[in-house]
CSV table of C-alpha atoms in Angstrom, one decimal:
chain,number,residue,atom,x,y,z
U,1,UNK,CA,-3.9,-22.7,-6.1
U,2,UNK,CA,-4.6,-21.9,-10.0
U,3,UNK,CA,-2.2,-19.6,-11.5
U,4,UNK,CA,-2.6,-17.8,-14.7
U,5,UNK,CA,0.8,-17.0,-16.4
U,6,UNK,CA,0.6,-13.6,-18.1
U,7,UNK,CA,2.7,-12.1,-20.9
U,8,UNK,CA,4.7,-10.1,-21.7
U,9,UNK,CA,5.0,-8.5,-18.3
U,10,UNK,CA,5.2,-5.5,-20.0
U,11,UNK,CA,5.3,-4.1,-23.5
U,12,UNK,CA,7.1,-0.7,-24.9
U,13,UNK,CA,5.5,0.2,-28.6
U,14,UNK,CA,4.8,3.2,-30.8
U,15,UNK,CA,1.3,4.2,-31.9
U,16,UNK,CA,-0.2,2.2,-34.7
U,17,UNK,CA,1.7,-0.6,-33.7
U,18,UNK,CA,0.0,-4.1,-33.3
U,19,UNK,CA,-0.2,-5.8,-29.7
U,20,UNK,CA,-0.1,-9.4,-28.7
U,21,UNK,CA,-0.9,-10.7,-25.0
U,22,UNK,CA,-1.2,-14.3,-24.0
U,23,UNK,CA,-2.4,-16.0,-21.1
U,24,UNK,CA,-1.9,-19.9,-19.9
U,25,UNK,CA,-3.0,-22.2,-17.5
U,26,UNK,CA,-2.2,-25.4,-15.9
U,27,UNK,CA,-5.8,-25.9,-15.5
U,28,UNK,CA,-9.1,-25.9,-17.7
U,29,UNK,CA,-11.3,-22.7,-17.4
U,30,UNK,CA,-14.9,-22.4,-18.6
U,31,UNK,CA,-14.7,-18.7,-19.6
U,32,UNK,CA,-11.9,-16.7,-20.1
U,33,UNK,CA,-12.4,-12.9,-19.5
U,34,UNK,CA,-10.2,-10.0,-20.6
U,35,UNK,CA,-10.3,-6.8,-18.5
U,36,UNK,CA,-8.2,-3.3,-18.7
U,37,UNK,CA,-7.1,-1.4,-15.7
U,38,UNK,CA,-6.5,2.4,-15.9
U,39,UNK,CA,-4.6,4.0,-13.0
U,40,UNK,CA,-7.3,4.9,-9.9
U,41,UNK,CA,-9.8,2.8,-11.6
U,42,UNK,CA,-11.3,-1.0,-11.2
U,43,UNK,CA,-10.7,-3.3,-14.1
U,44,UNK,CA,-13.3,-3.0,-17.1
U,45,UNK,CA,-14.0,-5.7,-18.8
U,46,UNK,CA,-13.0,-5.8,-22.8
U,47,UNK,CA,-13.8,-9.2,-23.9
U,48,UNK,CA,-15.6,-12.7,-23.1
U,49,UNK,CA,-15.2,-15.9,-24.0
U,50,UNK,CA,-17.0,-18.9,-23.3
U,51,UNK,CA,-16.6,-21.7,-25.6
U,52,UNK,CA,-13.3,-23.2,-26.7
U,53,UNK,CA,-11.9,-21.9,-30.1
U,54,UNK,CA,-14.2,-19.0,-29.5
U,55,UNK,CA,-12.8,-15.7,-31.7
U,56,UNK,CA,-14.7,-12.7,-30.2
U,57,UNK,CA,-13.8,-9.1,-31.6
U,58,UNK,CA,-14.3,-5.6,-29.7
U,59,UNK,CA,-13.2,-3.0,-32.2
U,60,UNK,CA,-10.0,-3.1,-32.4
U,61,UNK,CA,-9.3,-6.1,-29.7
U,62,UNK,CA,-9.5,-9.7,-30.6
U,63,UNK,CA,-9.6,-12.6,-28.3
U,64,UNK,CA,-9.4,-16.1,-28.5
U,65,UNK,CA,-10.5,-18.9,-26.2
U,66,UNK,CA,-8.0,-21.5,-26.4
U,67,UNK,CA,-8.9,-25.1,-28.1
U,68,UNK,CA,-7.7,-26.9,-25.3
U,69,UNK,CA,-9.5,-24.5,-22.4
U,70,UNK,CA,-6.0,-23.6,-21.0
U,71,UNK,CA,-5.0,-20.5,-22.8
U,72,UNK,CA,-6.3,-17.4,-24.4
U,73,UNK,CA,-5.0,-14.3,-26.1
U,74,UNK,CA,-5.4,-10.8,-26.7
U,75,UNK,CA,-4.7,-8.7,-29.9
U,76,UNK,CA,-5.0,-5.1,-30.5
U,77,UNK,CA,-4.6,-3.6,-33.6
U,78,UNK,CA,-3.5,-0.1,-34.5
U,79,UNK,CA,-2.6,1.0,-31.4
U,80,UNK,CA,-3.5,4.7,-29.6
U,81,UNK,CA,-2.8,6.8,-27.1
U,82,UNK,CA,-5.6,5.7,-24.7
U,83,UNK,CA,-5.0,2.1,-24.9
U,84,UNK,CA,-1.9,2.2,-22.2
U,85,UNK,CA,-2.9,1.0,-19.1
U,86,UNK,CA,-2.5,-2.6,-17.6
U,87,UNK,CA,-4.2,-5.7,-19.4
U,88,UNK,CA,-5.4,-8.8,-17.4
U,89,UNK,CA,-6.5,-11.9,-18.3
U,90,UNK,CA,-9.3,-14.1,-16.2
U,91,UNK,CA,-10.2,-17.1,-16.0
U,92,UNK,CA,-13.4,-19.3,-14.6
U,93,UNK,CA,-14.5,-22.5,-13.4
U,94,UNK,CA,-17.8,-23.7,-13.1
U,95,UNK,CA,-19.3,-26.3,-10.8
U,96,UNK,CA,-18.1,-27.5,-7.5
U,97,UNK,CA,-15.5,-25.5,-5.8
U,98,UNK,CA,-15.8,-22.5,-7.9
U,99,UNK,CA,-13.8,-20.3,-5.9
U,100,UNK,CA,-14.2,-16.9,-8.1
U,101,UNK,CA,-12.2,-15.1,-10.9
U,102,UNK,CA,-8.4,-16.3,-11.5
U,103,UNK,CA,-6.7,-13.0,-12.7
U,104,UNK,CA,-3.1,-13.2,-14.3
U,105,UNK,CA,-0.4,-10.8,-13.4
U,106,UNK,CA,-1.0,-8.1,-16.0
U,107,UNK,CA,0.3,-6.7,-18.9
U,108,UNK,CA,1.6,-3.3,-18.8
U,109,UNK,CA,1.4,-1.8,-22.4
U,110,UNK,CA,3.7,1.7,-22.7
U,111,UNK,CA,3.2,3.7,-25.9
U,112,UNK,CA,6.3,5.4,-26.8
U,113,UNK,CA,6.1,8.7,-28.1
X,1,UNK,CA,-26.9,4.2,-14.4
X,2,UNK,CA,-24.7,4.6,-11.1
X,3,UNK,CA,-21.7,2.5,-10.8
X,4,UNK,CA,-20.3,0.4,-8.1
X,5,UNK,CA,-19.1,2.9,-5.2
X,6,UNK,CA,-16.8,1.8,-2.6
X,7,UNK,CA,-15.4,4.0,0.3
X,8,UNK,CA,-13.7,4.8,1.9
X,9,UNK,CA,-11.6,5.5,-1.0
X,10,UNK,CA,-8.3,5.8,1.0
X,11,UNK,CA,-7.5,4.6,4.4
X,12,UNK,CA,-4.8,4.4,6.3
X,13,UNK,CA,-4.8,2.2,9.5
X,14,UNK,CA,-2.1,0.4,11.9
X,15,UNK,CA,-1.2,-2.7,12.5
X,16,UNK,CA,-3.3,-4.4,15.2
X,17,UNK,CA,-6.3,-2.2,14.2
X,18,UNK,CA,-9.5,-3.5,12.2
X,19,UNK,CA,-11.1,-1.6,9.4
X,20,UNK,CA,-14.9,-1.8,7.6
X,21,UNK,CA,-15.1,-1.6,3.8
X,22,UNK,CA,-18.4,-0.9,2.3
X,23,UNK,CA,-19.8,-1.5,-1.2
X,24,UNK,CA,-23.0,-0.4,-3.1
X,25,UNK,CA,-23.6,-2.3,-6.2
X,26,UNK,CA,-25.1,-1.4,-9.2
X,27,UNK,CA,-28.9,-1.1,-8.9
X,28,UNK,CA,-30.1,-4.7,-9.3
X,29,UNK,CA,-27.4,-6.2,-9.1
X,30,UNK,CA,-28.0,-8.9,-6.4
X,31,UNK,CA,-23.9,-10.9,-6.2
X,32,UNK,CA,-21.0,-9.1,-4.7
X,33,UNK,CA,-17.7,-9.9,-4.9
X,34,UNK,CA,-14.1,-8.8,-3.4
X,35,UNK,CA,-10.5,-9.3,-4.6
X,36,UNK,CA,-7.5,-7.8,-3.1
X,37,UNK,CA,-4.8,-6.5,-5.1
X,38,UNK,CA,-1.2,-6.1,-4.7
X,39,UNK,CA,1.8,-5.7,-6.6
X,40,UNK,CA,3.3,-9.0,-5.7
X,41,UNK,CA,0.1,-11.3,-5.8
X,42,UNK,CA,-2.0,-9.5,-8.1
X,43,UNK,CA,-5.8,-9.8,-8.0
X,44,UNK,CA,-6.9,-12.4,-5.4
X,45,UNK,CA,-10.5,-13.4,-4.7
X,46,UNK,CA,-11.6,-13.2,-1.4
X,47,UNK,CA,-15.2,-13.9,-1.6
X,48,UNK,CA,-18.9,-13.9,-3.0
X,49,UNK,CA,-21.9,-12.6,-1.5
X,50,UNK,CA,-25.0,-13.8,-3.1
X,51,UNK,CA,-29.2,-13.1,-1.1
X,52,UNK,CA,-26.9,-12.2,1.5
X,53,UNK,CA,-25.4,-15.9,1.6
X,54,UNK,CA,-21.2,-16.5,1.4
X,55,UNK,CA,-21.5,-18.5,-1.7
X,56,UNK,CA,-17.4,-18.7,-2.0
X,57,UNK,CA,-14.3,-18.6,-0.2
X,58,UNK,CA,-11.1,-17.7,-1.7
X,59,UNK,CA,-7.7,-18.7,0.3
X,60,UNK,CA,-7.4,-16.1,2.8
X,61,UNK,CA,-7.2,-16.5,6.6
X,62,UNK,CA,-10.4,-15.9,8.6
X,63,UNK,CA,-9.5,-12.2,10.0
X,64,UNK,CA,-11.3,-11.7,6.4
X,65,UNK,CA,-14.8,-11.3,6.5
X,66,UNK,CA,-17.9,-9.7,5.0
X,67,UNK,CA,-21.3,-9.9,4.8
X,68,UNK,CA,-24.0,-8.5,2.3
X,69,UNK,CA,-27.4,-6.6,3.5
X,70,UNK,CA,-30.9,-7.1,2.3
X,71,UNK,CA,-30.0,-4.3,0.0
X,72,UNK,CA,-27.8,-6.1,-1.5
X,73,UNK,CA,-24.8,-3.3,0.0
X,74,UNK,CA,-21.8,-5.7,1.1
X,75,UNK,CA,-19.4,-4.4,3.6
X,76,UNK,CA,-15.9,-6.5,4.4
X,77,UNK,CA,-13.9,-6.4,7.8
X,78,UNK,CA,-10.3,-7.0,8.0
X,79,UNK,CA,-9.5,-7.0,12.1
X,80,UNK,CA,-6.0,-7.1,13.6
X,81,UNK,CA,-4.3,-5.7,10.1
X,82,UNK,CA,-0.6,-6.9,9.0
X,83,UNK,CA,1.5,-4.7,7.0
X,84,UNK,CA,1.1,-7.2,4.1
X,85,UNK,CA,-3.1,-6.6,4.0
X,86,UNK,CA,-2.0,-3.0,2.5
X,87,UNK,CA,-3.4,-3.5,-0.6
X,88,UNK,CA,-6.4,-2.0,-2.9
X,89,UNK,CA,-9.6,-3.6,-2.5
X,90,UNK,CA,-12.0,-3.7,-4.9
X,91,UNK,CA,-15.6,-4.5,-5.1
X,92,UNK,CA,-17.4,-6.0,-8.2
X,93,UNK,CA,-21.3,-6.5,-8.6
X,94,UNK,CA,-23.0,-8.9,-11.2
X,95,UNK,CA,-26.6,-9.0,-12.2
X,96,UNK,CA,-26.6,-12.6,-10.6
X,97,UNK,CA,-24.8,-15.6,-8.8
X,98,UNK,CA,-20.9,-15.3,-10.6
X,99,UNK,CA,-21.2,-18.4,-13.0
X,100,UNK,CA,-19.1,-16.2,-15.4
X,101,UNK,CA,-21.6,-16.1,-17.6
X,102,UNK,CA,-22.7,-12.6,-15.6
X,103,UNK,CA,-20.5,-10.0,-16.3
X,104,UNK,CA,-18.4,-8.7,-13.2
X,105,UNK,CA,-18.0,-4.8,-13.1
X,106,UNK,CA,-16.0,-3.7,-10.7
X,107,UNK,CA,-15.6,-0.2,-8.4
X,108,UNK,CA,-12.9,1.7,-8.2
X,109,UNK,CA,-11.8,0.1,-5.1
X,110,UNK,CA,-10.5,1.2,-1.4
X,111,UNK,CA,-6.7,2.0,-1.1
X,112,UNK,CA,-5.7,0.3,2.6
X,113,UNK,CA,-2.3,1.5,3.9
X,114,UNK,CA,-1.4,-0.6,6.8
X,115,UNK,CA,2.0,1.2,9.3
């Protein structure tokens, strides 16, 4: 099947550092969809992107959808406290077969004291 | 606005047993999907209800099943459990059928532990 390879696996900054998060694909997705994952909790979704060479911000998140459809990426500047928690990326294919969302294996972000 | 609710929250079952997972979506929210998620595979779709039709499958064998009500509630049944099914379950409701356009928010799932 489709696999999404997420990374870094994990990531160990200080507050008010900058974060970076990529995401590819051997395959072409329609949208690609960024989601956050607190501990107990269902993944929210942060960002949405539906075009190629889309740039979509959220505050202090950034996203881009790839030019060739197999890749996105996800920034966050200025980091805080409340932005640890585990980042996925998500992608989607329209038309026949579509078989759901396609997550990657997360991004763990650790904010060092 | 109430969110998605799953329960049970936590279950825990043994092997050779079969267990019900139920799922309210958001108020007119008429699509319901479920993943399961483990450490080693991650989030994995396992299907979409949609007018209380299966609209799509993911790649898991057919001891997975669900259906959805006229309510739109959607309950999934996973009968004689293996110790790999342990896993958290989680629900997600859109507005309509998941083209991606719709936005997919999720519940805060069902915790299965399988001894």
């Amino acid at each position: 099947g489709q696999q999404l390879n997420q990374s870094p696996q994990s990531m160990f900054i200080q507050e008010g550092e900058d974060v970076s998060m990529n995401c590819t694909s051997s395959s072409i997705f329609n949208t690609w969809l960024w989601y956050k994952q607190d501990p107990g909790e269902g993944p929210v979704l942060l960002i949405a992107l539906y075009k190629a060479g889309e740039l979509t911000s959220n505050g202090r998140l950034t996203a881009q959808f790839g030019i060739t459809r197999k890749d996105s990426f996800l920034n966050i500047s200025a980091s805080i406290p409340s932005d640890v928690g585990i980042y996925f990326c998500a992608g989607h294919r329209t038309g026949g077969g579509a078989d759901g969302l396609t997550f990657g294996k997360g991004t763990h972000l650790i904010i060092q004291p | 606005k109430a969110g998605v609710t799953q329960t049970p929250r936590y279950l825990i079952k043994t092997r050779g047993q079969q267990v019900t997972l139920s799922c309210s979506p958001i108020s007119g929210h008429r699509s319901v999907s479920w993943y399961q998620q483990t450490p080693g595979q991650g989030l994995q779709f396992l299907f979409e209800y949609f007018s209380e039709t299966q609209r799509n499958k993911g790649n898991f064998p057919g001891r997975f099943s669900g259906r959805q009500f006229s309510n739109s509630r959607s309950e999934m049944n996973v009968s004689t459990l293996e110790l790999g099914d342990s896993a958290l379950y989680l629900c997600a409701s859109s507005l309509g059928w998941f083209s991606g356009a719709n936005v997919l928010t999720f519940g805060a799932g069902s915790r299965l532990t399988v001894l």
